[in-house]
Short mmCIF file of N, CA and C in Angstrom, two decimals:
data_model
loop_
_atom_site.label_atom_id
_atom_site.label_comp_id
_atom_site.label_asym_id
_atom_site.label_seq_id
_atom_site.Cartn_x
_atom_site.Cartn_y
_atom_site.Cartn_z
N MET L 73 46.37 41.00 -32.85
CA MET L 73 46.75 42.45 -34.36
C MET L 73 48.11 42.87 -34.68
N LYS L 74 49.02 43.49 -34.09
CA LYS L 74 50.82 43.84 -34.11
C LYS L 74 51.14 42.72 -35.38
N LYS L 75 51.39 40.99 -35.58
CA LYS L 75 51.26 40.02 -36.80
C LYS L 75 50.45 40.39 -37.91
N LYS L 76 49.23 40.01 -38.09
CA LYS L 76 48.31 39.72 -38.85
C LYS L 76 48.91 41.67 -39.53
N LEU L 77 49.14 43.01 -39.20
CA LEU L 77 48.91 44.36 -39.59
C LEU L 77 50.33 44.62 -39.95
N PHE L 78 51.81 43.62 -39.54
CA PHE L 78 52.99 43.51 -40.31
C PHE L 78 52.67 41.97 -41.15
N PHE L 79 52.47 41.37 -41.17
CA PHE L 79 51.96 39.95 -42.63
C PHE L 79 51.71 41.09 -43.31
N LEU L 80 50.35 42.12 -43.06
CA LEU L 80 49.60 42.90 -44.28
C LEU L 80 50.83 43.08 -45.50
N LEU L 81 51.51 44.36 -43.78
CA LEU L 81 52.69 45.58 -44.68
C LEU L 81 52.47 45.03 -45.42
N LEU L 82 53.80 43.82 -45.13
CA LEU L 82 55.08 43.05 -46.00
C LEU L 82 54.67 42.45 -47.03
N ILE L 83 53.13 41.67 -47.09
CA ILE L 83 52.83 41.74 -48.82
C ILE L 83 52.24 42.35 -49.50
N VAL L 84 52.63 44.08 -49.12
CA VAL L 84 51.68 44.75 -50.23
C VAL L 84 53.24 45.72 -50.81
N VAL L 85 54.08 45.45 -49.88
CA VAL L 85 55.35 45.96 -49.81
C VAL L 85 56.51 44.95 -51.16
N SER L 86 56.03 43.76 -50.02
CA SER L 86 56.06 42.53 -51.73
C SER L 86 56.09 43.50 -53.22
N SER L 87 54.74 43.05 -53.02
CA SER L 87 54.19 43.46 -54.10
C SER L 87 54.32 44.04 -55.06
N LEU L 88 54.70 45.99 -54.39
CA LEU L 88 54.47 46.41 -55.02
C LEU L 88 56.75 47.00 -55.76
N GLN L 89 56.96 45.31 -54.89
CA GLN L 89 59.13 45.98 -55.38
C GLN L 89 58.89 44.97 -57.38
N CYS L 90 59.74 45.82 -57.78
CA CYS L 90 60.51 45.74 -58.99
C CYS L 90 60.45 44.33 -60.29
N GLN L 91 59.20 44.77 -60.39
CA GLN L 91 59.36 43.13 -61.50
C GLN L 91 60.08 43.04 -62.32
N GLU L 92 60.15 42.88 -63.50
CA GLU L 92 61.05 42.97 -64.44
C GLU L 92 60.22 42.57 -65.02
N LYS L 93 59.84 43.36 -67.11
CA LYS L 93 59.20 43.49 -67.67
C LYS L 93 60.02 43.18 -68.55
N LEU L 94 59.76 41.94 -69.80
CA LEU L 94 59.84 41.03 -71.24
C LEU L 94 59.04 41.43 -71.62
N GLU L 95 59.22 42.86 -73.00
CA GLU L 95 58.48 42.18 -73.54
C GLU L 95 58.90 43.10 -75.07
N ARG L 96 57.74 42.36 -75.89
CA ARG L 96 58.45 42.45 -77.31
C ARG L 96 56.95 43.06 -78.52
N GLU L 97 57.21 44.16 -79.43
CA GLU L 97 55.79 44.61 -79.47
C GLU L 97 56.19 44.19 -81.48
N TYR L 98 55.45 44.29 -82.61
CA TYR L 98 55.41 44.42 -83.55
C TYR L 98 54.53 44.27 -84.23
N ARG L 99 54.14 44.90 -85.46
CA ARG L 99 53.38 45.46 -85.97
C ARG L 99 52.34 44.38 -87.00
N ILE L 100 50.98 44.45 -86.90
CA ILE L 100 50.27 43.49 -87.69
C ILE L 100 49.58 44.31 -88.58
N LYS L 101 48.90 43.39 -89.30
CA LYS L 101 47.71 43.82 -90.39
C LYS L 101 46.48 43.72 -89.21
N SER L 102 45.33 45.18 -90.15
CA SER L 102 44.39 44.95 -89.28
C SER L 102 43.50 43.46 -88.96
N THR L 103 44.15 42.94 -90.16
CA THR L 103 42.84 41.44 -90.34
C THR L 103 43.41 40.33 -89.42
N GLU L 104 44.45 40.75 -89.11
CA GLU L 104 45.02 40.08 -87.96
C GLU L 104 44.57 40.22 -86.36
N ALA L 105 43.73 41.66 -86.36
CA ALA L 105 43.46 42.19 -84.59
C ALA L 105 41.32 41.19 -84.99
N PRO L 106 41.86 41.34 -83.52
CA PRO L 106 40.45 40.04 -83.10
C PRO L 106 39.21 41.35 -83.71
N ASN L 107 37.94 40.28 -84.44
CA ASN L 107 37.06 41.62 -84.70
C ASN L 107 36.10 42.81 -83.60
N LYS L 108 35.95 41.88 -82.54
CA LYS L 108 36.03 42.97 -81.69
C LYS L 108 36.95 44.28 -81.76
N ALA L 109 37.40 44.40 -81.50
CA ALA L 109 38.48 45.21 -81.67
C ALA L 109 38.37 45.83 -82.82
N LEU L 110 38.41 45.45 -83.85
CA LEU L 110 38.22 45.49 -85.21
C LEU L 110 36.97 46.85 -84.70
N ASP L 111 35.88 46.43 -84.65
CA ASP L 111 34.25 46.79 -84.59
C ASP L 111 34.77 47.93 -84.25
N PHE L 112 35.14 48.39 -82.64
CA PHE L 112 35.48 49.14 -81.45
C PHE L 112 36.02 50.54 -82.47
N ILE L 113 36.51 50.20 -83.08
CA ILE L 113 38.40 51.20 -83.56
C ILE L 113 36.95 51.73 -84.68
N ASP L 114 36.45 51.50 -85.67
CA ASP L 114 35.79 51.45 -86.19
C ASP L 114 34.63 52.64 -86.49
N LYS L 115 33.93 52.00 -85.51
CA LYS L 115 32.93 52.97 -84.53
C LYS L 115 32.96 53.73 -84.25
N LEU L 116 34.70 54.97 -84.09
CA LEU L 116 35.15 55.69 -83.87
C LEU L 116 35.12 57.25 -84.66
N ASN L 117 35.24 56.42 -86.02
CA ASN L 117 36.03 56.97 -87.34
C ASN L 117 36.84 58.13 -87.21
N LEU L 118 37.84 57.90 -86.83
CA LEU L 118 39.15 58.29 -86.23
C LEU L 118 39.39 59.13 -87.46
N PRO L 119 40.09 60.00 -87.49
CA PRO L 119 40.55 60.55 -89.24
C PRO L 119 41.70 60.43 -89.30
N LYS L 120 42.86 60.05 -88.66
CA LYS L 120 44.30 59.57 -88.80
C LYS L 120 43.87 57.96 -89.36
N LYS L 121 45.41 57.52 -89.63
CA LYS L 121 45.37 56.07 -90.23
C LYS L 121 45.67 54.85 -89.06
N VAL L 122 45.31 54.17 -88.45
CA VAL L 122 45.26 53.40 -87.25
C VAL L 122 46.65 52.26 -87.69
N LYS L 123 47.02 51.93 -87.47
CA LYS L 123 48.68 51.14 -86.89
C LYS L 123 47.77 50.49 -86.17
N TRP L 124 48.52 48.39 -85.86
CA TRP L 124 48.12 47.42 -85.49
C TRP L 124 49.03 46.91 -84.84
N TYR L 125 49.16 47.04 -83.85
CA TYR L 125 50.07 46.26 -82.54
C TYR L 125 50.34 44.51 -82.33
N VAL L 126 50.69 44.16 -81.74
CA VAL L 126 50.98 42.79 -81.06
C VAL L 126 51.37 43.39 -79.88
N GLU L 127 51.52 43.39 -78.36
CA GLU L 127 52.12 42.97 -77.39
C GLU L 127 52.81 42.28 -76.91
N ALA L 128 53.80 41.48 -76.44
CA ALA L 128 53.48 40.19 -76.64
C ALA L 128 54.46 40.31 -75.39
N SER L 129 54.14 40.17 -74.12
CA SER L 129 55.36 40.31 -72.69
C SER L 129 55.23 39.07 -71.78
N ASN L 130 55.95 39.20 -70.54
CA ASN L 130 55.59 37.83 -69.53
C ASN L 130 54.43 38.29 -68.63
N GLU L 131 53.41 38.47 -69.22
CA GLU L 131 51.68 39.63 -68.65
C GLU L 131 50.29 38.59 -69.46
N GLY L 132 51.63 38.28 -70.99
CA GLY L 132 50.93 38.00 -72.11
C GLY L 132 50.56 38.16 -73.46
N LYS L 133 49.49 38.42 -74.63
CA LYS L 133 50.21 38.58 -75.39
C LYS L 133 48.59 39.67 -75.54
N THR L 134 48.67 40.77 -76.12
CA THR L 134 47.57 42.23 -76.10
C THR L 134 47.71 42.94 -77.70
N PHE L 135 46.78 42.86 -78.01
CA PHE L 135 46.25 43.85 -79.56
C PHE L 135 46.85 45.59 -79.19
N GLU L 136 47.19 46.45 -80.33
CA GLU L 136 47.07 47.48 -79.80
C GLU L 136 46.64 48.02 -81.03
N ALA L 137 45.40 49.15 -81.22
CA ALA L 137 45.14 50.20 -81.83
C ALA L 137 46.20 51.54 -82.15
N LYS L 138 47.07 52.30 -82.79
CA LYS L 138 48.05 53.37 -82.28
C LYS L 138 47.40 53.70 -83.51
N SER L 139 46.76 55.46 -83.34
CA SER L 139 46.95 56.55 -83.96
C SER L 139 47.19 57.48 -83.81
N CYS L 140 45.95 59.60 -84.39
CA CYS L 140 46.16 60.23 -83.56
C CYS L 140 45.14 60.73 -83.87
N PHE L 141 44.50 61.47 -82.63
CA PHE L 141 43.51 62.41 -82.76
C PHE L 141 43.35 63.45 -81.45
N GLU L 142 42.79 64.52 -82.40
CA GLU L 142 42.81 66.17 -81.84
C GLU L 142 44.44 66.48 -81.41
N ASN L 143 45.45 65.93 -81.95
CA ASN L 143 46.61 66.10 -81.92
C ASN L 143 47.31 65.00 -80.10
N HIS L 144 46.66 64.70 -79.85
CA HIS L 144 47.38 63.10 -79.45
C HIS L 144 47.31 61.97 -79.80
N LEU L 145 48.84 61.20 -79.46
CA LEU L 145 48.90 59.97 -79.61
C LEU L 145 48.17 59.15 -78.45
N PHE L 146 47.28 58.01 -79.41
CA PHE L 146 46.81 57.45 -78.39
C PHE L 146 47.60 56.16 -78.85
N SER L 147 47.08 54.95 -77.72
CA SER L 147 46.56 53.10 -78.31
C SER L 147 45.81 53.12 -77.54
N VAL L 148 45.22 51.58 -78.00
CA VAL L 148 44.08 51.37 -77.56
C VAL L 148 44.17 49.77 -77.77
N GLU L 149 44.44 49.19 -75.81
CA GLU L 149 44.76 47.76 -75.85
C GLU L 149 43.45 47.51 -75.79
N PHE L 150 43.94 45.86 -76.17
CA PHE L 150 42.21 44.47 -76.04
C PHE L 150 43.40 44.07 -76.21
N SER L 151 42.68 42.60 -75.46
CA SER L 151 42.88 41.54 -74.72
C SER L 151 42.65 40.67 -76.45
N GLU L 152 43.27 38.88 -76.22
CA GLU L 152 43.15 38.78 -77.55
C GLU L 152 41.99 38.60 -77.64
N LYS L 153 40.46 38.12 -76.90
CA LYS L 153 39.05 38.15 -77.56
C LYS L 153 38.54 39.77 -77.36
N GLY L 154 39.09 40.42 -77.87
CA GLY L 154 38.89 41.97 -78.45
C GLY L 154 38.16 42.41 -77.67
N ILE L 155 38.67 42.57 -76.28
CA ILE L 155 37.92 42.72 -75.17
C ILE L 155 38.84 43.75 -74.95
N LEU L 156 37.81 45.16 -74.49
CA LEU L 156 38.34 46.66 -74.59
C LEU L 156 39.46 46.65 -72.67
N ILE L 157 40.84 46.55 -73.32
CA ILE L 157 41.19 46.97 -71.30
C ILE L 157 41.36 48.49 -71.34
N ASP L 158 42.02 49.26 -72.06
CA ASP L 158 42.24 50.64 -71.45
C ASP L 158 42.25 51.47 -72.68
N VAL L 159 42.87 52.38 -72.28
CA VAL L 159 43.15 53.68 -73.61
C VAL L 159 44.36 54.24 -72.74
N GLU L 160 45.47 54.75 -73.68
CA GLU L 160 46.18 55.35 -72.92
C GLU L 160 46.91 56.44 -74.27
N MET L 161 47.41 57.74 -73.63
CA MET L 161 47.50 58.86 -75.26
C MET L 161 48.88 59.49 -73.87
N LYS L 162 49.60 59.38 -75.24
CA LYS L 162 50.80 59.70 -74.98
C LYS L 162 51.03 62.06 -74.49
N THR L 163 51.19 62.08 -73.07
CA THR L 163 51.53 63.96 -72.87
C THR L 163 52.91 63.78 -72.57
N SER L 164 52.94 64.85 -71.95
CA SER L 164 54.58 65.60 -71.40
C SER L 164 54.19 65.00 -69.46
N PHE L 165 55.79 64.89 -69.08
CA PHE L 165 55.07 65.11 -67.48
C PHE L 165 54.70 66.06 -66.64
N SER L 166 55.22 67.28 -67.66
CA SER L 166 54.73 68.30 -67.19
C SER L 166 53.25 69.05 -67.05
N LYS L 167 52.92 68.01 -67.40
CA LYS L 167 50.54 68.69 -67.63
C LYS L 167 50.22 67.86 -66.81
N ILE L 168 50.74 66.99 -65.55
CA ILE L 168 50.07 66.32 -64.85
C ILE L 168 50.00 67.08 -63.48
N GLU L 169 48.87 67.23 -63.18
CA GLU L 169 49.35 68.63 -61.42
C GLU L 169 49.55 68.40 -61.08
N VAL L 170 50.24 69.45 -60.42
CA VAL L 170 50.94 70.16 -59.59
C VAL L 170 51.47 68.76 -58.46
N SER L 171 50.72 68.73 -57.69
CA SER L 171 50.63 68.19 -56.20
C SER L 171 51.18 66.68 -56.63
N ILE L 172 50.01 65.80 -57.82
CA ILE L 172 50.50 64.96 -57.70
C ILE L 172 52.15 64.82 -58.76
N LYS L 173 52.34 65.29 -59.21
CA LYS L 173 54.03 65.55 -60.06
C LYS L 173 54.48 65.55 -59.08
N GLU L 174 54.31 66.40 -58.36
CA GLU L 174 55.27 65.98 -56.89
C GLU L 174 55.76 64.98 -56.44
N LYS L 175 54.61 64.69 -55.66
CA LYS L 175 54.38 62.74 -55.31
C LYS L 175 54.65 61.79 -56.14
N ILE L 176 54.97 62.45 -57.71
CA ILE L 176 55.18 61.14 -58.77
C ILE L 176 57.05 61.36 -57.84
N THR L 177 57.35 62.52 -58.10
CA THR L 177 58.57 62.89 -58.56
C THR L 177 59.34 62.84 -57.16
N LYS L 178 59.00 62.52 -56.15
CA LYS L 178 59.34 62.06 -54.11
C LYS L 178 59.83 60.90 -54.64
N THR L 179 59.04 59.92 -55.71
CA THR L 179 59.30 58.23 -55.68
C THR L 179 60.24 58.06 -56.33
N PHE L 180 60.62 59.06 -57.41
CA PHE L 180 61.74 58.65 -58.21
C PHE L 180 62.81 58.75 -57.60
N LYS L 181 62.97 59.86 -56.52
CA LYS L 181 63.60 60.29 -55.87
C LYS L 181 64.30 60.05 -54.88
N ASP L 182 63.52 59.31 -54.46
CA ASP L 182 64.09 57.51 -53.21
C ASP L 182 64.51 56.65 -54.17
N ARG L 183 64.28 56.53 -54.93
CA ARG L 183 64.34 55.38 -55.64
C ARG L 183 65.98 55.51 -56.73
N PHE L 184 66.25 56.65 -56.73
CA PHE L 184 67.48 56.53 -57.81
C PHE L 184 68.37 57.76 -57.94
N ASP L 185 69.32 57.44 -57.67
CA ASP L 185 70.74 59.08 -57.34
C ASP L 185 69.67 59.58 -58.58
N LYS L 186 70.06 59.26 -60.09
CA LYS L 186 69.94 60.05 -61.16
C LYS L 186 68.66 59.28 -61.81
N TYR L 187 67.50 60.49 -62.71
CA TYR L 187 66.17 60.13 -63.03
C TYR L 187 66.89 60.95 -64.91
N ARG L 188 66.22 59.76 -65.71
CA ARG L 188 64.74 61.52 -66.84
C ARG L 188 64.13 60.47 -67.24
N ILE L 189 63.34 60.90 -67.13
CA ILE L 189 62.03 60.68 -67.37
C ILE L 189 62.37 60.65 -69.96
N LYS L 190 61.13 59.26 -69.92
CA LYS L 190 61.80 58.76 -71.26
C LYS L 190 60.18 59.01 -71.70
N LYS L 191 58.93 58.72 -71.11
CA LYS L 191 57.58 58.81 -71.86
C LYS L 191 57.04 58.45 -71.05
N THR L 192 55.62 59.67 -71.29
CA THR L 192 54.41 59.88 -70.02
C THR L 192 53.24 59.37 -71.12
N GLN L 193 52.48 58.79 -69.85
CA GLN L 193 51.19 57.72 -71.02
C GLN L 193 50.24 58.38 -69.62
N PHE L 194 48.67 59.44 -69.98
CA PHE L 194 47.57 59.16 -69.52
C PHE L 194 46.74 57.74 -70.29
N GLN L 195 46.85 56.72 -68.61
CA GLN L 195 46.39 55.67 -69.08
C GLN L 195 44.37 55.91 -68.84
N TYR L 196 43.58 55.32 -69.67
CA TYR L 196 42.71 55.67 -68.46
C TYR L 196 41.32 54.03 -68.78
N ARG L 197 41.51 53.54 -68.07
CA ARG L 197 40.21 52.50 -67.44
C ARG L 197 39.00 52.71 -66.97
N GLY L 198 37.86 51.79 -67.83
CA GLY L 198 36.69 51.42 -67.30
C GLY L 198 35.70 51.51 -68.65
N LEU L 199 34.56 51.13 -68.80
CA LEU L 199 33.68 50.37 -69.54
C LEU L 199 34.17 51.14 -70.67
N GLN L 200 33.46 50.96 -71.22
CA GLN L 200 33.99 50.63 -72.87
C GLN L 200 33.11 51.90 -73.62
N LYS L 201 31.88 52.38 -72.89
CA LYS L 201 31.17 53.37 -73.39
C LYS L 201 31.29 54.57 -72.87
N GLU L 202 32.44 54.73 -71.40
CA GLU L 202 32.35 55.88 -71.19
C GLU L 202 34.26 56.03 -71.66
N LEU L 203 34.61 55.29 -72.25
CA LEU L 203 35.77 55.28 -72.73
C LEU L 203 36.31 55.85 -74.19
N THR L 204 35.11 55.64 -75.01
CA THR L 204 34.16 55.79 -76.03
C THR L 204 34.48 56.91 -75.47
N LYS L 205 34.33 58.03 -75.14
CA LYS L 205 33.95 59.54 -74.35
C LYS L 205 34.89 60.17 -75.30
N LEU L 206 36.18 59.31 -74.49
CA LEU L 206 37.51 60.30 -75.10
C LEU L 206 38.00 60.63 -76.80
N PHE L 207 37.33 59.92 -78.15
CA PHE L 207 36.89 60.48 -78.84
C PHE L 207 36.25 61.20 -79.44
N VAL L 208 35.45 61.68 -78.69
CA VAL L 208 34.31 62.80 -78.96
C VAL L 208 35.11 63.68 -79.05
N LYS L 209 35.15 64.64 -80.37
CA LYS L 209 35.52 65.80 -80.50
C LYS L 209 36.00 66.71 -79.23
N TYR L 210 34.33 67.07 -78.98
CA TYR L 210 34.52 68.33 -77.78
C TYR L 210 34.03 67.38 -76.28
N TYR L 211 33.79 66.10 -76.23
CA TYR L 211 33.56 65.70 -74.62
C TYR L 211 33.68 66.88 -73.27
N ASN L 212 32.64 66.39 -72.70
CA ASN L 212 32.63 67.24 -71.36
C ASN L 212 33.34 66.83 -70.34
N ASN L 213 33.69 67.25 -69.99
CA ASN L 213 34.81 66.70 -68.59
C ASN L 213 33.85 65.26 -67.95
N THR L 214 32.62 64.89 -67.73
CA THR L 214 31.97 63.54 -67.26
C THR L 214 32.14 62.01 -67.74
N ILE L 215 32.98 62.24 -67.96
CA ILE L 215 33.65 61.01 -68.35
C ILE L 215 34.07 60.19 -66.99
N GLU L 216 33.46 58.90 -66.78
CA GLU L 216 33.34 57.83 -65.26
C GLU L 216 34.49 57.37 -65.85
N VAL L 217 36.21 56.98 -65.74
CA VAL L 217 37.20 56.72 -65.61
C VAL L 217 37.82 55.99 -64.95
N ASP L 218 38.71 54.94 -64.55
CA ASP L 218 39.80 55.16 -63.95
C ASP L 218 41.12 56.32 -64.30
N VAL L 219 41.75 57.20 -64.13
CA VAL L 219 42.37 57.47 -64.71
C VAL L 219 44.42 57.34 -64.10
N PHE L 220 45.10 56.65 -64.26
CA PHE L 220 46.49 56.21 -63.96
C PHE L 220 47.97 57.34 -64.92
N TYR L 221 48.69 57.05 -64.51
CA TYR L 221 49.57 58.05 -64.84
C TYR L 221 50.46 56.28 -65.07
N GLU L 222 51.51 56.13 -66.84
CA GLU L 222 52.21 55.11 -67.01
C GLU L 222 53.01 56.71 -67.21
N ILE L 223 54.44 56.19 -66.91
CA ILE L 223 55.95 56.82 -66.90
C ILE L 223 57.02 55.36 -66.82
N VAL L 224 57.69 55.63 -68.07
CA VAL L 224 59.03 54.58 -68.60
C VAL L 224 60.23 56.46 -68.08
N VAL L 225 61.19 55.63 -67.32
CA VAL L 225 61.90 56.35 -66.58
C VAL L 225 63.35 56.15 -67.00
N LYS L 226 64.35 56.28 -67.47
CA LYS L 226 65.71 55.52 -67.39
C LYS L 226 66.49 55.92 -65.85
N GLY L 227 66.95 55.00 -65.51
CA GLY L 227 67.24 55.24 -63.46
C GLY L 227 68.57 54.67 -63.65
N LYS L 228 69.11 56.05 -62.55
CA LYS L 228 70.47 55.03 -62.54
C LYS L 228 70.77 54.74 -60.35
N LYS L 229 71.12 53.92 -60.46
CA LYS L 229 71.04 52.87 -58.92
C LYS L 229 72.22 52.55 -59.06
N ALA L 230 73.84 52.84 -57.80
CA ALA L 230 74.50 51.72 -57.78
C ALA L 230 75.06 52.19 -59.31
N LYS L 231 75.49 53.21 -60.19
CA LYS L 231 76.50 53.19 -60.87
C LYS L 231 76.42 52.49 -62.67
N ASN L 232 74.47 52.10 -62.15
CA ASN L 232 73.68 51.59 -62.94
C ASN L 232 72.71 52.33 -63.77
N TYR L 233 72.30 52.13 -65.09
CA TYR L 233 71.46 52.76 -65.98
C TYR L 233 70.29 51.54 -66.08
N GLU L 234 69.20 51.55 -65.67
CA GLU L 234 68.49 50.68 -65.93
C GLU L 234 66.79 51.82 -66.52
N LEU L 235 65.91 50.81 -67.28
CA LEU L 235 64.82 51.34 -68.02
C LEU L 235 63.56 50.40 -66.92
N TYR L 236 62.70 51.33 -66.33
CA TYR L 236 61.23 51.17 -66.23
C TYR L 236 60.61 52.07 -66.22
N GLU L 237 59.61 51.08 -66.03
CA GLU L 237 57.77 51.61 -65.90
C GLU L 237 57.64 51.75 -64.93
N PHE L 238 56.57 52.71 -65.55
CA PHE L 238 55.94 53.03 -63.70
C PHE L 238 54.01 52.76 -64.06
N LEU L 239 53.70 52.76 -62.83
CA LEU L 239 52.07 52.90 -62.99
C LEU L 239 51.94 53.30 -61.72
N PHE L 240 51.36 55.02 -61.67
CA PHE L 240 50.41 55.67 -60.50
C PHE L 240 49.09 55.80 -60.31
N ASN L 241 48.16 55.40 -59.43
CA ASN L 241 46.55 56.27 -59.94
C ASN L 241 46.72 57.31 -59.33
N ALA L 242 45.72 57.51 -59.57
CA ALA L 242 45.30 58.91 -60.41
C ALA L 242 45.89 59.65 -58.65
N LYS L 243 46.05 59.69 -57.47
CA LYS L 243 45.82 60.54 -56.51
C LYS L 243 48.19 60.27 -56.62
N GLY L 244 48.48 59.70 -57.33
CA GLY L 244 49.78 59.41 -57.25
C GLY L 244 50.78 58.92 -56.63
N ASP L 245 49.59 57.62 -56.03
CA ASP L 245 50.34 56.25 -55.55
C ASP L 245 51.09 55.65 -56.43
N LEU L 246 52.16 54.67 -56.21
CA LEU L 246 52.74 54.00 -56.43
C LEU L 246 51.54 52.69 -56.32
N VAL L 247 52.03 51.98 -58.35
CA VAL L 247 50.23 50.30 -58.26
C VAL L 247 51.84 49.38 -58.53
N LYS L 248 52.65 49.66 -59.50
CA LYS L 248 53.35 48.89 -60.23
C LYS L 248 54.83 49.85 -61.21
N SER L 249 55.61 48.65 -60.41
CA SER L 249 56.63 48.85 -60.96
C SER L 249 57.56 48.01 -61.82
N LEU L 250 58.04 48.15 -62.80
CA LEU L 250 58.88 47.28 -63.87
C LEU L 250 60.09 47.57 -64.10
N LYS L 251 60.99 46.85 -63.95
CA LYS L 251 62.17 47.29 -64.48
C LYS L 251 62.17 46.35 -66.51
N PHE L 252 63.06 46.53 -67.15
CA PHE L 252 62.20 46.66 -68.56
C PHE L 252 63.69 45.11 -68.73
N ALA L 253 63.38 44.39 -69.28
CA ALA L 253 64.96 43.04 -68.64
C ALA L 253 65.37 44.00 -69.99
N ILE L 254 66.40 43.06 -70.03
CA ILE L 254 67.52 42.80 -72.00
C ILE L 254 67.15 41.61 -72.34
N PRO L 255 66.80 41.33 -73.50
CA PRO L 255 66.91 40.57 -74.05
C PRO L 255 67.71 39.78 -74.62
N ASN L 256 67.84 38.57 -74.09
CA ASN L 256 68.95 37.39 -74.74
C ASN L 256 69.10 37.75 -76.47
N SER L 257 70.76 37.69 -77.06
CA SER L 257 70.79 37.69 -77.73
C SER L 257 71.58 36.77 -78.30
N ASP L 258 71.72 36.26 -78.63
CA ASP L 258 73.50 35.22 -79.90
C ASP L 258 74.07 36.70 -80.19
N ASN L 259 73.54 37.65 -80.43
CA ASN L 259 73.50 38.97 -82.38
C ASN L 259 74.99 39.94 -81.08
N LEU L 260 75.86 40.44 -81.60
CA LEU L 260 76.03 41.83 -80.96
C LEU L 260 75.41 42.68 -81.76
N GLN L 261 75.06 43.57 -80.33
CA GLN L 261 73.68 45.15 -80.23
C GLN L 261 74.79 46.27 -80.93
N PHE L 262 74.66 46.74 -81.72
CA PHE L 262 75.73 48.02 -81.94
C PHE L 262 74.28 49.42 -81.97
#
C-alpha cells in the first residue's frame, strides 16, 4: 500500500513540475478563423470590434477572438475545428477572493526569491450555452462553468528572472505551471 501511495505521489509531483512553454501569437483576418468559431462570436452581437489571432504553441494551434465587453478585455479560444475551449477575462490579482489569493501567493513565495505578477485572467471552461451567459449584460450568477485563474509571473530564482504561466483551480490549487521558453533567434534582440 505504501509503495502504491509513493508512486502516485511521485506521478502527481512530476506532473506539476514546470515545463517550458513556447508560444507565438499573430493576428489574422476573421476569414481565416474556423466557421464554427465565427458563428459563435457573431451570435454574441458584441458592441466592440473583434480581433482574431492564432496562437501556436508546443500544445498545438488555437484561434482566439479578442474584444472588450462591459469594460473587460476578454478572449474566446477555439480549437482548429472551431470548438470552444475557454473564455478568459483579464482582471487584477486583487479581485480574486482573499483566501484563494493567499493560497496562490504562498505558492509563489515557496517557488521564488522575488516575484511580480504581470497578468491575471479568470479562465472559464464549460458548456457553450453556459459560457455564452458571460456575455449577457446582466446575467444572474447561476452559471455552471469551471473557474480557473491564469497568472503570468516574472519570478527570480538563484539570481535569474524568468517568465512563468500558472494555472490555478477555483480553490487556488496549482493545476499547471509553465516556464516561457526564450525563442531561438539568429538576430540580436534589443
